[in-house]
Amino acid sequence: MPVLGPRDLAGITDDDISEYQRLRLSAGRKARTVNSETATLLQVLNWAKRKGLMQRLPEVEAIPYRAPLLDLPSQEEMARILDALPERERALVRFFAETGCRKGEVFHLTWDDVDLQAALVAIRQKEGFTPKTAHSERRIPIGPGLVESLSALPREGQLVFPGRGGVVRTSVGKALATAIRTARITRGGKPMKLTLHMLRKAHATWQKERGIEETVLQSRLGHARGSRVTNAVYVHMSTEAQRNAILNLPAAGSGQLATVGNALSGGRSQFRAKSLETMVGATGIEPVTPTMST
């Protein structure tokens, strides 16, 4: 490693790691990448400290960076994209969207991992594939629509979604981009950019919007229970969810202010009833009227 390669672990200082960060940035690495490398290094040093190989852990701050703003597809847009895909790719992309699995997990999925009768898919270690972490080994329930799509696939070998010649796939990007153009899913007047990893984040976001418990979502994604990564990295606020949060207050003197007052005080006004009807229709979750305790 630059700067740190020849150094003894016990001699690594705060300034050494800061210099490492500076050199990596000057080499064109992104701040997020350098932060990840630094975190890995600190894990190694923490291990060394526990083994008595060093007395003190260096202190270093993460490099600030602006996280990219993701504009994920809505479920309705995803349905349009699926309709525009060829049959085999449609089943593959649907699997990504409905399970939230990682790319390697899906491309290495075999028919032995799929129980169509029980509607379960197993992510587990096998020859040529090791799950990312111990928590990544899991069983994922799937819906009847996905069961039907998988049942219709030809079985041309062990892999559920084989590439050309029966080898492990590496992508589905071209077919997905074509489907997005065909379905006319745009952002800023241009075809929406959508990757398979973004589908994993879309799945997490849709589930959160449905009110799925965090522990259930973590198990489904293969995250450790209590992991902060789930909400911090994978769950995003969709544009549709933000639209559902729009407040449209009436203009002063319009005669509707009293109605709004009734809604805020718990009255069963037409304004409140219409708002609740809209919310229930959008989320499928019945609201609970709060009570004040004394």
PDB file of C-alpha atoms in Angstrom:
ATOM      1  CA  MET A   1       0.000   0.000   0.000  1.00  0.00           C
ATOM      2  CA  PRO A   2       1.251   3.526  -0.709  1.00  0.00           C
ATOM      3  CA  VAL A   3       2.913   5.143   2.338  1.00  0.00           C
ATOM      4  CA  LEU A   4       1.974   2.227   4.604  1.00  0.00           C
ATOM      5  CA  GLY A   5       3.523  -0.739   2.769  1.00  0.00           C
ATOM      6  CA  PRO A   6       6.910  -0.921   4.552  1.00  0.00           C
ATOM      7  CA  ARG A   7       5.650   0.367   7.901  1.00  0.00           C
ATOM      8  CA  ASP A   8       5.312  -1.708  11.046  1.00  0.00           C
ATOM      9  CA  LEU A   9       1.687  -1.808  12.220  1.00  0.00           C
ATOM     10  CA  ALA A  10       2.541  -0.284  15.592  1.00  0.00           C
ATOM     11  CA  GLY A  11       4.176   2.669  13.870  1.00  0.00           C
ATOM     12  CA  ILE A  12       1.212   3.715  11.686  1.00  0.00           C
ATOM     13  CA  THR A  13       0.019   7.171  12.750  1.00  0.00           C
ATOM     14  CA  ASP A  14      -2.976   9.413  12.060  1.00  0.00           C
ATOM     15  CA  ASP A  15      -0.845  11.430   9.639  1.00  0.00           C
ATOM     16  CA  ASP A  16       0.169   8.273   7.732  1.00  0.00           C
ATOM     17  CA  ILE A  17      -3.457   7.382   7.015  1.00  0.00           C
ATOM     18  CA  SER A  18      -4.316  10.964   6.087  1.00  0.00           C
ATOM     19  CA  GLU A  19      -1.388  10.925   3.631  1.00  0.00           C
ATOM     20  CA  TYR A  20      -2.649   7.620   2.221  1.00  0.00           C
ATOM     21  CA  GLN A  21      -6.061   9.194   1.644  1.00  0.00           C
ATOM     22  CA  ARG A  22      -4.471  12.198  -0.070  1.00  0.00           C
ATOM     23  CA  LEU A  23      -2.393  10.022  -2.411  1.00  0.00           C
ATOM     24  CA  ARG A  24      -5.370   7.870  -3.353  1.00  0.00           C
ATOM     25  CA  LEU A  25      -7.473  10.917  -4.159  1.00  0.00           C
ATOM     26  CA  SER A  26      -4.655  12.408  -6.242  1.00  0.00           C
ATOM     27  CA  ALA A  27      -4.507   9.089  -8.135  1.00  0.00           C
ATOM     28  CA  GLY A  28      -8.092   9.641  -9.241  1.00  0.00           C
ATOM     29  CA  ARG A  29      -9.881   7.387  -6.775  1.00  0.00           C
ATOM     30  CA  LYS A  30     -13.312   8.496  -5.609  1.00  0.00           C
ATOM     31  CA  ALA A  31     -13.815   9.621  -2.019  1.00  0.00           C
ATOM     32  CA  ARG A  32     -16.249   6.774  -1.398  1.00  0.00           C
ATOM     33  CA  THR A  33     -13.664   4.232  -2.594  1.00  0.00           C
ATOM     34  CA  VAL A  34     -10.931   5.701  -0.403  1.00  0.00           C
ATOM     35  CA  ASN A  35     -13.271   5.693   2.602  1.00  0.00           C
ATOM     36  CA  SER A  36     -13.998   2.011   2.012  1.00  0.00           C
ATOM     37  CA  GLU A  37     -10.271   1.224   1.793  1.00  0.00           C
ATOM     38  CA  THR A  38      -9.596   3.190   4.962  1.00  0.00           C
ATOM     39  CA  ALA A  39     -12.366   1.376   6.824  1.00  0.00           C
ATOM     40  CA  THR A  40     -10.857  -1.977   5.805  1.00  0.00           C
ATOM     41  CA  LEU A  41      -7.433  -0.832   6.980  1.00  0.00           C
ATOM     42  CA  LEU A  42      -8.858   0.237  10.345  1.00  0.00           C
ATOM     43  CA  GLN A  43     -10.449  -3.183  10.747  1.00  0.00           C
ATOM     44  CA  VAL A  44      -7.019  -4.776  10.260  1.00  0.00           C
ATOM     45  CA  LEU A  45      -5.434  -2.375  12.754  1.00  0.00           C
ATOM     46  CA  ASN A  46      -8.226  -3.052  15.236  1.00  0.00           C
ATOM     47  CA  TRP A  47      -7.470  -6.767  14.957  1.00  0.00           C
ATOM     48  CA  ALA A  48      -3.787  -6.017  15.571  1.00  0.00           C
ATOM     49  CA  LYS A  49      -4.665  -3.987  18.671  1.00  0.00           C
ATOM     50  CA  ARG A  50      -6.778  -6.845  20.060  1.00  0.00           C
ATOM     51  CA  LYS A  51      -3.805  -9.177  19.531  1.00  0.00           C
ATOM     52  CA  GLY A  52      -1.519  -6.798  21.414  1.00  0.00           C
ATOM     53  CA  LEU A  53       0.494  -5.857  18.324  1.00  0.00           C
ATOM     54  CA  MET A  54      -0.178  -2.138  18.743  1.00  0.00           C
ATOM     55  CA  GLN A  55      -1.217   0.105  21.635  1.00  0.00           C
ATOM     56  CA  ARG A  56      -3.386   2.709  19.969  1.00  0.00           C
ATOM     57  CA  LEU A  57      -5.645   2.891  16.943  1.00  0.00           C
ATOM     58  CA  PRO A  58      -5.034   5.838  14.601  1.00  0.00           C
ATOM     59  CA  GLU A  59      -7.886   8.314  14.408  1.00  0.00           C
ATOM     60  CA  VAL A  60      -8.923   9.454  10.961  1.00  0.00           C
ATOM     61  CA  GLU A  61     -11.958  11.206   9.532  1.00  0.00           C
ATOM     62  CA  ALA A  62     -13.859   9.940   6.516  1.00  0.00           C
ATOM     63  CA  ILE A  63     -13.527  12.047   3.387  1.00  0.00           C
ATOM     64  CA  PRO A  64     -16.775  13.973   2.868  1.00  0.00           C
ATOM     65  CA  TYR A  65     -18.540  13.396  -0.430  1.00  0.00           C
ATOM     66  CA  ARG A  66     -21.914  14.059  -1.947  1.00  0.00           C
ATOM     67  CA  ALA A  67     -23.851  10.841  -2.401  1.00  0.00           C
ATOM     68  CA  PRO A  68     -25.512  10.541  -5.806  1.00  0.00           C
ATOM     69  CA  LEU A  69     -29.250  11.177  -5.842  1.00  0.00           C
ATOM     70  CA  LEU A  70     -30.940   8.040  -7.110  1.00  0.00           C
ATOM     71  CA  ASP A  71     -34.257   8.328  -8.898  1.00  0.00           C
ATOM     72  CA  LEU A  72     -35.592   4.791  -8.744  1.00  0.00           C
ATOM     73  CA  PRO A  73     -38.468   3.489 -10.853  1.00  0.00           C
ATOM     74  CA  SER A  74     -41.913   3.236  -9.346  1.00  0.00           C
ATOM     75  CA  GLN A  75     -43.613  -0.152  -9.276  1.00  0.00           C
ATOM     76  CA  GLU A  76     -45.860   0.965 -12.143  1.00  0.00           C
ATOM     77  CA  GLU A  77     -42.829   1.964 -14.216  1.00  0.00           C
ATOM     78  CA  MET A  78     -41.170  -1.345 -13.398  1.00  0.00           C
ATOM     79  CA  ALA A  79     -44.225  -3.204 -14.697  1.00  0.00           C
ATOM     80  CA  ARG A  80     -43.968  -1.296 -17.983  1.00  0.00           C
ATOM     81  CA  ILE A  81     -40.264  -2.148 -18.275  1.00  0.00           C
ATOM     82  CA  LEU A  82     -41.003  -5.838 -17.680  1.00  0.00           C
ATOM     83  CA  ASP A  83     -43.684  -5.812 -20.373  1.00  0.00           C
ATOM     84  CA  ALA A  84     -41.125  -4.472 -22.854  1.00  0.00           C
ATOM     85  CA  LEU A  85     -38.551  -7.218 -22.179  1.00  0.00           C
ATOM     86  CA  PRO A  86     -38.205 -10.519 -24.082  1.00  0.00           C
ATOM     87  CA  GLU A  87     -39.715 -13.429 -22.132  1.00  0.00           C
ATOM     88  CA  ARG A  88     -36.485 -14.895 -20.747  1.00  0.00           C
ATOM     89  CA  GLU A  89     -35.025 -11.528 -19.725  1.00  0.00           C
ATOM     90  CA  ARG A  90     -38.420 -10.580 -18.287  1.00  0.00           C
ATOM     91  CA  ALA A  91     -38.248 -13.461 -15.812  1.00  0.00           C
ATOM     92  CA  LEU A  92     -34.672 -12.546 -14.913  1.00  0.00           C
ATOM     93  CA  VAL A  93     -35.318  -8.841 -14.321  1.00  0.00           C
ATOM     94  CA  ARG A  94     -38.540  -9.652 -12.468  1.00  0.00           C
ATOM     95  CA  PHE A  95     -36.535 -11.923 -10.179  1.00  0.00           C
ATOM     96  CA  PHE A  96     -34.158  -9.070  -9.357  1.00  0.00           C
ATOM     97  CA  ALA A  97     -37.018  -6.622  -8.738  1.00  0.00           C
ATOM     98  CA  GLU A  98     -39.143  -8.946  -6.605  1.00  0.00           C
ATOM     99  CA  THR A  99     -36.383 -10.531  -4.480  1.00  0.00           C
ATOM    100  CA  GLY A 100     -33.780  -7.765  -4.121  1.00  0.00           C
ATOM    101  CA  CYS A 101     -31.010 -10.334  -4.622  1.00  0.00           C
ATOM    102  CA  ARG A 102     -27.446  -9.445  -5.518  1.00  0.00           C
ATOM    103  CA  LYS A 103     -26.239  -9.924  -9.080  1.00  0.00           C
ATOM    104  CA  GLY A 104     -23.923 -12.818  -8.236  1.00  0.00           C
ATOM    105  CA  GLU A 105     -26.662 -14.563  -6.274  1.00  0.00           C
ATOM    106  CA  VAL A 106     -29.028 -14.489  -9.228  1.00  0.00           C
ATOM    107  CA  PHE A 107     -26.558 -15.353 -11.970  1.00  0.00           C
ATOM    108  CA  HIS A 108     -25.307 -18.370  -9.978  1.00  0.00           C
ATOM    109  CA  LEU A 109     -28.801 -19.557  -9.025  1.00  0.00           C
ATOM    110  CA  THR A 110     -29.393 -23.222  -9.916  1.00  0.00           C
ATOM    111  CA  TRP A 111     -32.584 -25.210 -10.172  1.00  0.00           C
ATOM    112  CA  ASP A 112     -31.577 -27.068  -7.017  1.00  0.00           C
ATOM    113  CA  ASP A 113     -31.911 -23.731  -5.202  1.00  0.00           C
ATOM    114  CA  VAL A 114     -35.513 -23.247  -6.350  1.00  0.00           C
ATOM    115  CA  ASP A 115     -38.542 -24.913  -4.749  1.00  0.00           C
ATOM    116  CA  LEU A 116     -41.465 -23.874  -6.921  1.00  0.00           C
ATOM    117  CA  GLN A 117     -43.990 -25.883  -4.917  1.00  0.00           C
ATOM    118  CA  ALA A 118     -43.047 -24.149  -1.663  1.00  0.00           C
ATOM    119  CA  ALA A 119     -42.402 -20.831  -3.471  1.00  0.00           C
ATOM    120  CA  LEU A 120     -38.949 -20.526  -1.917  1.00  0.00           C
ATOM    121  CA  VAL A 121     -35.516 -19.682  -3.286  1.00  0.00           C
ATOM    122  CA  ALA A 122     -32.323 -20.579  -1.412  1.00  0.00           C
ATOM    123  CA  ILE A 123     -29.184 -18.453  -1.566  1.00  0.00           C
ATOM    124  CA  ARG A 124     -26.378 -20.759  -0.455  1.00  0.00           C
ATOM    125  CA  GLN A 125     -22.818 -21.769  -1.105  1.00  0.00           C
ATOM    126  CA  LYS A 126     -22.163 -24.095  -4.011  1.00  0.00           C
ATOM    127  CA  GLU A 127     -19.364 -24.989  -6.359  1.00  0.00           C
ATOM    128  CA  GLY A 128     -18.186 -21.806  -8.045  1.00  0.00           C
ATOM    129  CA  PHE A 129     -20.143 -19.480  -5.757  1.00  0.00           C
ATOM    130  CA  THR A 130     -19.796 -18.280  -2.165  1.00  0.00           C
ATOM    131  CA  PRO A 131     -22.341 -15.844  -0.670  1.00  0.00           C
ATOM    132  CA  LYS A 132     -20.968 -12.453   0.309  1.00  0.00           C
ATOM    133  CA  THR A 133     -21.343 -12.987   4.083  1.00  0.00           C
ATOM    134  CA  ALA A 134     -22.710 -15.563   6.497  1.00  0.00           C
ATOM    135  CA  HIS A 135     -25.942 -13.546   6.633  1.00  0.00           C
ATOM    136  CA  SER A 136     -26.237 -13.780   2.852  1.00  0.00           C
ATOM    137  CA  GLU A 137     -27.199 -17.443   3.079  1.00  0.00           C
ATOM    138  CA  ARG A 138     -30.972 -17.349   3.310  1.00  0.00           C
ATOM    139  CA  ARG A 139     -34.296 -18.585   1.964  1.00  0.00           C
ATOM    140  CA  ILE A 140     -36.497 -16.054   0.183  1.00  0.00           C
ATOM    141  CA  PRO A 141     -40.259 -16.514  -0.288  1.00  0.00           C
ATOM    142  CA  ILE A 142     -41.456 -15.494  -3.763  1.00  0.00           C
ATOM    143  CA  GLY A 143     -44.867 -14.562  -5.114  1.00  0.00           C
ATOM    144  CA  PRO A 144     -47.156 -16.568  -7.410  1.00  0.00           C
ATOM    145  CA  GLY A 145     -46.372 -14.395 -10.430  1.00  0.00           C
ATOM    146  CA  LEU A 146     -42.651 -15.062 -10.147  1.00  0.00           C
ATOM    147  CA  VAL A 147     -43.317 -18.765  -9.537  1.00  0.00           C
ATOM    148  CA  GLU A 148     -45.265 -18.843 -12.803  1.00  0.00           C
ATOM    149  CA  SER A 149     -42.485 -17.025 -14.665  1.00  0.00           C
ATOM    150  CA  LEU A 150     -39.847 -19.445 -13.372  1.00  0.00           C
ATOM    151  CA  SER A 151     -42.025 -22.457 -14.172  1.00  0.00           C
ATOM    152  CA  ALA A 152     -42.237 -21.342 -17.797  1.00  0.00           C
ATOM    153  CA  LEU A 153     -38.452 -21.161 -18.246  1.00  0.00           C
ATOM    154  CA  PRO A 154     -36.725 -23.937 -20.212  1.00  0.00           C
ATOM    155  CA  ARG A 155     -34.322 -26.070 -18.180  1.00  0.00           C
ATOM    156  CA  GLU A 156     -31.194 -26.156 -20.296  1.00  0.00           C
ATOM    157  CA  GLY A 157     -28.783 -27.050 -17.520  1.00  0.00           C
ATOM    158  CA  GLN A 158     -28.237 -26.353 -13.836  1.00  0.00           C
ATOM    159  CA  LEU A 159     -28.364 -22.550 -14.058  1.00  0.00           C
ATOM    160  CA  VAL A 160     -31.780 -20.908 -13.858  1.00  0.00           C
ATOM    161  CA  PHE A 161     -30.638 -17.889 -15.905  1.00  0.00           C
ATOM    162  CA  PRO A 162     -27.726 -19.140 -18.038  1.00  0.00           C
ATOM    163  CA  GLY A 163     -25.799 -16.987 -20.472  1.00  0.00           C
ATOM    164  CA  ARG A 164     -24.938 -17.957 -24.009  1.00  0.00           C
ATOM    165  CA  GLY A 165     -23.518 -21.436 -24.173  1.00  0.00           C
ATOM    166  CA  GLY A 166     -24.819 -22.241 -20.705  1.00  0.00           C
ATOM    167  CA  VAL A 167     -22.151 -20.235 -18.894  1.00  0.00           C
ATOM    168  CA  VAL A 168     -22.755 -17.863 -15.993  1.00  0.00           C
ATOM    169  CA  ARG A 169     -24.157 -14.515 -17.123  1.00  0.00           C
ATOM    170  CA  THR A 170     -22.371 -11.286 -16.385  1.00  0.00           C
ATOM    171  CA  SER A 171     -25.070  -8.723 -17.226  1.00  0.00           C
ATOM    172  CA  VAL A 172     -28.421  -7.994 -18.798  1.00  0.00           C
ATOM    173  CA  GLY A 173     -27.730  -4.320 -19.403  1.00  0.00           C
ATOM    174  CA  LYS A 174     -28.417  -4.089 -23.137  1.00  0.00           C
ATOM    175  CA  ALA A 175     -31.825  -5.764 -22.950  1.00  0.00           C
ATOM    176  CA  LEU A 176     -32.778  -3.658 -19.926  1.00  0.00           C
ATOM    177  CA  ALA A 177     -31.746  -0.396 -21.599  1.00  0.00           C
ATOM    178  CA  THR A 178     -33.723  -1.309 -24.725  1.00  0.00           C
ATOM    179  CA  ALA A 179     -36.816  -2.094 -22.645  1.00  0.00           C
ATOM    180  CA  ILE A 180     -36.562   1.242 -20.825  1.00  0.00           C
ATOM    181  CA  ARG A 181     -36.507   3.081 -24.152  1.00  0.00           C
ATOM    182  CA  THR A 182     -39.418   1.014 -25.487  1.00  0.00           C
ATOM    183  CA  ALA A 183     -41.458   1.656 -22.337  1.00  0.00           C
ATOM    184  CA  ARG A 184     -40.567   5.365 -22.541  1.00  0.00           C
ATOM    185  CA  ILE A 185     -39.411   5.594 -18.933  1.00  0.00           C
ATOM    186  CA  THR A 186     -37.538   8.886 -18.813  1.00  0.00           C
ATOM    187  CA  ARG A 187     -35.769  11.173 -16.387  1.00  0.00           C
ATOM    188  CA  GLY A 188     -35.028  14.715 -17.476  1.00  0.00           C
ATOM    189  CA  GLY A 189     -36.216  13.929 -20.985  1.00  0.00           C
ATOM    190  CA  LYS A 190     -33.744  11.046 -21.402  1.00  0.00           C
ATOM    191  CA  PRO A 191     -34.168   7.282 -20.954  1.00  0.00           C
ATOM    192  CA  MET A 192     -33.852   6.357 -17.301  1.00  0.00           C
ATOM    193  CA  LYS A 193     -30.544   4.821 -16.242  1.00  0.00           C
ATOM    194  CA  LEU A 194     -31.199   1.602 -14.355  1.00  0.00           C
ATOM    195  CA  THR A 195     -28.726  -1.035 -13.195  1.00  0.00           C
ATOM    196  CA  LEU A 196     -29.300  -4.392 -11.549  1.00  0.00           C
ATOM    197  CA  HIS A 197     -27.903  -3.020  -8.284  1.00  0.00           C
ATOM    198  CA  MET A 198     -30.413  -0.175  -8.487  1.00  0.00           C
ATOM    199  CA  LEU A 199     -33.147  -2.814  -8.689  1.00  0.00           C
ATOM    200  CA  ARG A 200     -31.904  -4.147  -5.339  1.00  0.00           C
ATOM    201  CA  LYS A 201     -32.266  -0.649  -3.895  1.00  0.00           C
ATOM    202  CA  ALA A 202     -35.656  -0.216  -5.567  1.00  0.00           C
ATOM    203  CA  HIS A 203     -36.832  -3.452  -3.952  1.00  0.00           C
ATOM    204  CA  ALA A 204     -35.708  -2.239  -0.523  1.00  0.00           C
ATOM    205  CA  THR A 205     -37.408   1.111  -1.073  1.00  0.00           C
ATOM    206  CA  TRP A 206     -40.718  -0.418  -2.219  1.00  0.00           C
ATOM    207  CA  GLN A 207     -40.737  -2.755   0.784  1.00  0.00           C
ATOM    208  CA  LYS A 208     -40.065   0.115   3.188  1.00  0.00           C
ATOM    209  CA  GLU A 209     -42.883   2.124   1.629  1.00  0.00           C
ATOM    210  CA  ARG A 210     -45.182  -0.864   2.159  1.00  0.00           C
ATOM    211  CA  GLY A 211     -44.366  -0.803   5.849  1.00  0.00           C
ATOM    212  CA  ILE A 212     -42.302  -4.006   5.920  1.00  0.00           C
ATOM    213  CA  GLU A 213     -40.390  -4.304   9.200  1.00  0.00           C
ATOM    214  CA  GLU A 214     -36.689  -3.525   9.024  1.00  0.00           C
ATOM    215  CA  THR A 215     -35.645  -6.911  10.424  1.00  0.00           C
ATOM    216  CA  VAL A 216     -37.688  -8.691   7.748  1.00  0.00           C
ATOM    217  CA  LEU A 217     -36.143  -6.520   5.034  1.00  0.00           C
ATOM    218  CA  GLN A 218     -32.630  -7.162   6.355  1.00  0.00           C
ATOM    219  CA  SER A 219     -33.230 -10.906   6.284  1.00  0.00           C
ATOM    220  CA  ARG A 220     -34.584 -10.683   2.753  1.00  0.00           C
ATOM    221  CA  LEU A 221     -31.603  -8.657   1.501  1.00  0.00           C
ATOM    222  CA  GLY A 222     -29.047 -10.815   3.290  1.00  0.00           C
ATOM    223  CA  HIS A 223     -27.982  -8.085   5.721  1.00  0.00           C
ATOM    224  CA  ALA A 224     -27.016  -8.666   9.341  1.00  0.00           C
ATOM    225  CA  ARG A 225     -29.803  -8.050  11.851  1.00  0.00           C
ATOM    226  CA  GLY A 226     -29.555  -4.463  13.063  1.00  0.00           C
ATOM    227  CA  SER A 227     -27.287  -3.413  10.195  1.00  0.00           C
ATOM    228  CA  ARG A 228     -27.329   0.333   9.525  1.00  0.00           C
ATOM    229  CA  VAL A 229     -26.506  -0.285   5.867  1.00  0.00           C
ATOM    230  CA  THR A 230     -30.091  -1.248   5.008  1.00  0.00           C
ATOM    231  CA  ASN A 231     -31.611   2.162   5.659  1.00  0.00           C
ATOM    232  CA  ALA A 232     -28.495   4.248   5.063  1.00  0.00           C
ATOM    233  CA  VAL A 233     -27.598   2.806   1.645  1.00  0.00           C
ATOM    234  CA  TYR A 234     -30.448   0.749   0.217  1.00  0.00           C
ATOM    235  CA  VAL A 235     -33.648   2.550   1.169  1.00  0.00           C
ATOM    236  CA  HIS A 236     -34.248   5.722  -0.827  1.00  0.00           C
ATOM    237  CA  MET A 237     -37.111   8.183  -0.870  1.00  0.00           C
ATOM    238  CA  SER A 238     -38.914   7.639  -4.156  1.00  0.00           C
ATOM    239  CA  THR A 239     -40.418  10.505  -6.114  1.00  0.00           C
ATOM    240  CA  GLU A 240     -43.837   8.846  -5.810  1.00  0.00           C
ATOM    241  CA  ALA A 241     -43.522   8.703  -2.025  1.00  0.00           C
ATOM    242  CA  GLN A 242     -42.563  12.380  -1.951  1.00  0.00           C
ATOM    243  CA  ARG A 243     -45.621  13.212  -4.069  1.00  0.00           C
ATOM    244  CA  ASN A 244     -47.781  11.361  -1.557  1.00  0.00           C
ATOM    245  CA  ALA A 245     -46.373  13.648   1.131  1.00  0.00           C
ATOM    246  CA  ILE A 246     -47.439  16.856  -0.639  1.00  0.00           C
ATOM    247  CA  LEU A 247     -49.510  19.215   1.499  1.00  0.00           C
ATOM    248  CA  ASN A 248     -51.961  21.408  -0.365  1.00  0.00           C
ATOM    249  CA  LEU A 249     -53.163  24.008   2.113  1.00  0.00           C
ATOM    250  CA  PRO A 250     -56.215  26.059   1.085  1.00  0.00           C
ATOM    251  CA  ALA A 251     -55.853  29.754   0.371  1.00  0.00           C
ATOM    252  CA  ALA A 252     -56.871  32.237   3.074  1.00  0.00           C
ATOM    253  CA  GLY A 253     -60.433  33.424   2.686  1.00  0.00           C
ATOM    254  CA  SER A 254     -61.425  30.460   0.553  1.00  0.00           C
ATOM    255  CA  GLY A 255     -63.882  29.234   3.136  1.00  0.00           C
ATOM    256  CA  GLN A 256     -61.939  26.016   3.643  1.00  0.00           C
ATOM    257  CA  LEU A 257     -59.852  27.078   6.620  1.00  0.00           C
ATOM    258  CA  ALA A 258     -62.461  25.830   9.069  1.00  0.00           C
ATOM    259  CA  THR A 259     -62.475  22.485   7.331  1.00  0.00           C
ATOM    260  CA  VAL A 260     -58.713  22.228   7.719  1.00  0.00           C
ATOM    261  CA  GLY A 261     -59.062  23.160  11.379  1.00  0.00           C
ATOM    262  CA  ASN A 262     -61.547  20.351  11.852  1.00  0.00           C
ATOM    263  CA  ALA A 263     -59.125  17.916  10.235  1.00  0.00           C
ATOM    264  CA  LEU A 264     -56.273  18.961  12.507  1.00  0.00           C
ATOM    265  CA  SER A 265     -58.472  18.646  15.596  1.00  0.00           C
ATOM    266  CA  GLY A 266     -59.696  15.181  14.659  1.00  0.00           C
ATOM    267  CA  GLY A 267     -63.013  16.174  13.053  1.00  0.00           C
ATOM    268  CA  ARG A 268     -64.422  13.922  10.336  1.00  0.00           C
ATOM    269  CA  SER A 269     -64.353  16.580   7.649  1.00  0.00           C
ATOM    270  CA  GLN A 270     -64.609  16.022   3.931  1.00  0.00           C
ATOM    271  CA  PHE A 271     -61.040  17.314   3.552  1.00  0.00           C
ATOM    272  CA  ARG A 272     -59.673  14.779   6.053  1.00  0.00           C
ATOM    273  CA  ALA A 273     -61.685  11.907   4.633  1.00  0.00           C
ATOM    274  CA  LYS A 274     -60.445  12.610   1.121  1.00  0.00           C
ATOM    275  CA  SER A 275     -56.821  12.844   2.338  1.00  0.00           C
ATOM    276  CA  LEU A 276     -57.082   9.528   4.172  1.00  0.00           C
ATOM    277  CA  GLU A 277     -58.716   7.892   1.174  1.00  0.00           C
ATOM    278  CA  THR A 278     -55.829   9.039  -1.018  1.00  0.00           C
ATOM    279  CA  MET A 279     -53.209   7.842   1.471  1.00  0.00           C
ATOM    280  CA  VAL A 280     -54.784   4.416   1.901  1.00  0.00           C
ATOM    281  CA  GLY A 281     -55.087   4.010  -1.850  1.00  0.00           C
ATOM    282  CA  ALA A 282     -51.439   4.921  -2.367  1.00  0.00           C
ATOM    283  CA  THR A 283     -49.891   2.879   0.424  1.00  0.00           C
ATOM    284  CA  GLY A 284     -52.370   0.144   1.309  1.00  0.00           C
ATOM    285  CA  ILE A 285     -51.782   0.996   4.984  1.00  0.00           C
ATOM    286  CA  GLU A 286     -54.690   2.122   7.141  1.00  0.00           C
ATOM    287  CA  PRO A 287     -53.768   5.228   9.156  1.00  0.00           C
ATOM    288  CA  VAL A 288     -54.125   5.262  12.924  1.00  0.00           C
ATOM    289  CA  THR A 289     -55.698   8.320  14.536  1.00  0.00           C
ATOM    290  CA  PRO A 290     -53.306   9.517  17.262  1.00  0.00           C
ATOM    291  CA  THR A 291     -54.591  10.093  20.803  1.00  0.00           C
ATOM    292  CA  MET A 292     -53.251  12.564  23.325  1.00  0.00           C
ATOM    293  CA  SER A 293     -52.252  11.290  26.758  1.00  0.00           C
ATOM    294  CA  THR A 294     -52.265  13.475  29.825  1.00  0.00           C
TER     295      THR A 294
END
